[in-house]
Amino acid sequence: MIAPTRTRPLAVLAMSALALVACAPGSSLPPAATSAAPSAAPVRTDAAALGDVTLTVWDQEVRGGQAAQMKQLNAAFQAKYPNIRINRVSRSFDDLNTTLRLALSGNEPPDVVEANNGRSSMGAFVKAGQLRPLDAYAQAYGWKQRYPQSVLRYSSYSADGKLFGEGNLYGLPQVGEVVGLYYNRAKLTELGLQPPKTWAEFEAALAKAKAAGQVPMQLGNLDKWPAIHVFGTVQSRGVPADQISTLAFGRKGASWSTPENTKAAEQLVSWVDQGYFNKGFNGQGYDPAWQAFGKGEGVFMIAGTWLMADLHKALGEDLGFMVPPGAAADAPPVATGGTGLPFAITAKSPNPDAAAAYIDFITNAEAMKVLTDTGNLPVADTAKQSVPAGAQQDVFTAFGTVTAQNGLVPYLDYATPTFADTLGAALQDLLAKKATPQEFLTTLDKDYKTFAESNG
């Protein structure tokens, strides 16, 4: 599932795009089965030779730049392949989630759909045999060269739907997301500081901001999930990326109760003790928090790229964004992040070749330029895009750098179907000093191990 972590921003901003589509007649691939491996049959990539086809497309690209990119790309695709007509059905994110499960279980589902890539959606659809594995198309179109593995794993499941982050490929996303460090350039200048190059410099900047009477870091955690991003950022400074991935993808045999995770929890509590967050942060909502930052209340804020459009509108050239710094200036970049909803092909579609051609078209290099021009963050070729200097360029550079070096680590709430609620509530207790770091991690382990052991 996409936890509240992403669904709230997706409902507000055009910085993360999601889309769905459907496919057409005449493919050489047989319908996929629930636990079948990707078909070894040859696939047809000449979309113009597929005959007259109607692809039914379901998407939720209904806002701003999201709608603009889909309209432009669909028109370009139909101009290039006049034999393929796109029957587009666009719905809001919530409406799509509500109706997609029923549609996929029917006899005539859409051909191409945007399927929420978490366990409760894509994982369940894979388990039910309702989505087609795309590995044969990935090989034919070179998708695994287009996308780094750190991105592809967000659309990968074992054939039985149990393992998330490995196995068959079931979809391709258009847009990317990364959680980083927003900062107010003007406030840093007032404090005589530069954007931090190391984690120690970041903490020193927080201390200096506090001493100067500024709000060091803005946070609104009433909704519980925002602190997940803050903890994930702190965690990834000291816990190896592969260990975070193991935990976030719910693998059996791992544990949250480790010295490294304990240290991360302790550091988060120390920030509370030192007054680095705004007063009443646990009772402040997410929207009021980022709006306050946009009004100049706060030197830093840990949040995702989906806030860029609104924050840039509020702060203009004073807004900066960066990958959270590591222990050393030359440390490999690591950041929490993911993708927008991936486009998938339904198992009952009679025309997967046409559907795959469509997915390839809306995710190719030219499509990434269209996404950029319409105000979205493309998930591939990000660093190659030409954007104005400033915050938008900062975001593109950050995401491109992290994904190119496989430094993107999963959202922590992916770990189990109930982990978003468990982790969010546990973090509120931790930050309110109602639970010790050890008690906090024990709570996480209880949910995690119950799921991981039964899911093996």
Coordinates of C-alpha atoms in Angstrom, one line a residue, residues 122 149 152-158 163-170:
M122 CA -0.2 -4.8 -6.0
Q149 CA 17.4 -1.7 -9.5
L152 CA 12.5 -1.5 -10.1
R153 CA 12.3 -3.3 -6.8
Y154 CA 9.3 -1.1 -5.8
S155 CA 7.3 -2.9 -8.5
S156 CA 8.7 -6.4 -7.9
Y157 CA 7.1 -9.3 -6.2
S158 CA 7.5 -13.0 -6.0
L163 CA 8.0 -11.2 -1.1
F164 CA 8.0 -7.5 -1.9
G165 CA 11.1 -6.0 -3.5
E166 CA 12.3 -9.0 -5.5
G167 CA 11.1 -11.5 -8.0
N168 CA 9.1 -10.7 -11.1
L169 CA 8.6 -7.1 -12.4
Y170 CA 4.9 -6.1 -12.4

